[in-house]
Amino acid sequence: MCSDRENNVAFVRSDLCHGSLVVRNRRPGDRFRPVGLAGRKKLQDFFVDLKVSRGQRDNVPVVVDQHDRIVWVAGYGIDEVFRVTDPAQAVVILKLKALGGSD
């Protein structure tokens, strides 16, 4: 994944983003495969490993595809499946912006 310094921008494969992408809150049992890990991980465990406070976890937007597969945990990482592997691939650019923020 390419991202800016603060991980507020993600580039994901557009060929795998069929249909609409939806932003939602985390749900019990959510799993994804963070880039660089060999297998799937519970989103809850991912947050614990990154030391994201309990209060903050429910405020992290989760972008999912039409099959409810996690594409991007906004500000933290994308799923390995959606990682751009070839500079010639078409991408979808996802941005996380604060409410009322500029840009």
Tab-separated table of C-alpha atoms in Angstrom:
chain	number	residue	atom	x	y	z
A	1	MET	CA	0.000	0.000	0.000
A	2	CYS	CA	1.143	3.479	-0.699
A	3	SER	CA	0.065	6.030	1.845
A	4	ASP	CA	1.014	9.420	3.144
A	5	ARG	CA	2.978	9.880	6.375
A	6	GLU	CA	-0.097	9.762	8.563
A	7	ASN	CA	-1.796	6.873	6.746
A	8	ASN	CA	-4.760	9.084	5.864
A	9	VAL	CA	-4.608	8.165	2.182
A	10	ALA	CA	-4.717	4.643	0.786
A	11	PHE	CA	-4.404	3.356	-2.766
A	12	VAL	CA	-6.267	0.101	-3.428
A	13	ARG	CA	-6.827	-2.043	-6.518
A	14	SER	CA	-9.851	-0.818	-8.424
A	15	ASP	CA	-10.316	-4.133	-10.258
A	16	LEU	CA	-11.272	-5.766	-6.952
A	17	CYS	CA	-13.595	-2.995	-5.758
A	18	HIS	CA	-16.679	-4.208	-7.594
A	19	GLY	CA	-19.828	-2.278	-6.829
A	20	SER	CA	-19.897	0.312	-4.096
A	21	LEU	CA	-17.545	0.768	-1.204
A	22	VAL	CA	-19.226	1.491	2.116
A	23	VAL	CA	-17.872	3.180	5.235
A	24	ARG	CA	-19.066	1.705	8.517
A	25	ASN	CA	-17.984	1.154	12.110
A	26	ARG	CA	-16.274	-2.025	13.209
A	27	ARG	CA	-18.437	-5.014	14.058
A	28	PRO	CA	-17.877	-7.967	16.368
A	29	GLY	CA	-15.955	-10.689	14.556
A	30	ASP	CA	-14.562	-8.432	11.813
A	31	ARG	CA	-11.454	-10.001	10.278
A	32	PHE	CA	-9.010	-8.949	7.615
A	33	ARG	CA	-5.524	-9.705	6.358
A	34	PRO	CA	-3.300	-6.693	7.084
A	35	VAL	CA	-0.555	-6.073	4.520
A	36	GLY	CA	2.572	-7.929	5.581
A	37	LEU	CA	0.895	-10.561	7.755
A	38	ALA	CA	0.690	-14.187	6.689
A	39	GLY	CA	-2.912	-14.745	7.714
A	40	ARG	CA	-6.190	-13.177	8.727
A	41	LYS	CA	-6.514	-11.306	11.975
A	42	LYS	CA	-9.455	-10.146	14.053
A	43	LEU	CA	-9.817	-6.394	13.824
A	44	GLN	CA	-10.045	-6.321	17.630
A	45	ASP	CA	-6.632	-8.034	17.927
A	46	PHE	CA	-5.166	-5.748	15.259
A	47	PHE	CA	-6.174	-2.710	17.331
A	48	VAL	CA	-4.786	-4.261	20.518
A	49	ASP	CA	-1.456	-4.972	18.804
A	50	LEU	CA	-1.267	-1.349	17.640
A	51	LYS	CA	-2.241	-0.123	21.116
A	52	VAL	CA	-5.312	1.729	19.847
A	53	SER	CA	-7.299	2.759	22.925
A	54	ARG	CA	-10.695	1.168	23.498
A	55	GLY	CA	-12.391	4.533	23.214
A	56	GLN	CA	-10.767	5.254	19.863
A	57	ARG	CA	-11.526	1.871	18.240
A	58	ASP	CA	-15.211	2.607	17.688
A	59	ASN	CA	-14.307	5.890	15.977
A	60	VAL	CA	-12.121	4.314	13.286
A	61	PRO	CA	-13.945	4.136	9.936
A	62	VAL	CA	-13.863	0.764	8.192
A	63	VAL	CA	-14.246	0.691	4.400
A	64	VAL	CA	-15.815	-2.508	3.049
A	65	ASP	CA	-16.745	-3.791	-0.399
A	66	GLN	CA	-20.137	-5.095	-1.511
A	67	HIS	CA	-19.339	-8.475	0.070
A	68	ASP	CA	-18.578	-6.798	3.426
A	69	ARG	CA	-14.853	-7.598	3.079
A	70	ILE	CA	-12.663	-5.038	4.804
A	71	VAL	CA	-10.750	-3.013	2.220
A	72	TRP	CA	-9.233	-0.352	4.495
A	73	VAL	CA	-9.144	0.278	8.220
A	74	ALA	CA	-8.924	4.037	7.786
A	75	GLY	CA	-5.658	5.428	9.023
A	76	TYR	CA	-4.269	2.004	9.950
A	77	GLY	CA	-3.981	-0.299	6.950
A	78	ILE	CA	-5.501	-2.116	4.013
A	79	ASP	CA	-6.267	-5.760	3.393
A	80	GLU	CA	-3.529	-7.652	1.535
A	81	VAL	CA	-6.018	-8.659	-1.180
A	82	PHE	CA	-6.540	-5.014	-2.172
A	83	ARG	CA	-2.839	-4.056	-2.110
A	84	VAL	CA	-1.515	-2.473	-5.293
A	85	THR	CA	1.175	-4.795	-6.663
A	86	ASP	CA	1.858	-3.247	-10.064
A	87	PRO	CA	2.409	0.462	-10.796
A	88	ALA	CA	0.335	0.038	-13.969
A	89	GLN	CA	-2.771	-1.120	-12.051
A	90	ALA	CA	-5.771	1.170	-11.867
A	91	VAL	CA	-6.347	2.309	-8.304
A	92	VAL	CA	-9.032	3.763	-6.098
A	93	ILE	CA	-7.740	6.527	-3.848
A	94	LEU	CA	-9.295	6.555	-0.377
A	95	LYS	CA	-8.847	9.605	1.876
A	96	LEU	CA	-9.581	10.084	5.544
A	97	LYS	CA	-10.463	13.672	6.408
A	98	ALA	CA	-11.553	15.199	9.686
A	99	LEU	CA	-15.032	16.698	9.669
A	100	GLY	CA	-14.761	20.362	8.831
A	101	GLY	CA	-11.197	19.874	7.595
A	102	SER	CA	-9.854	21.493	4.467
A	103	ASP	CA	-8.631	19.749	1.254
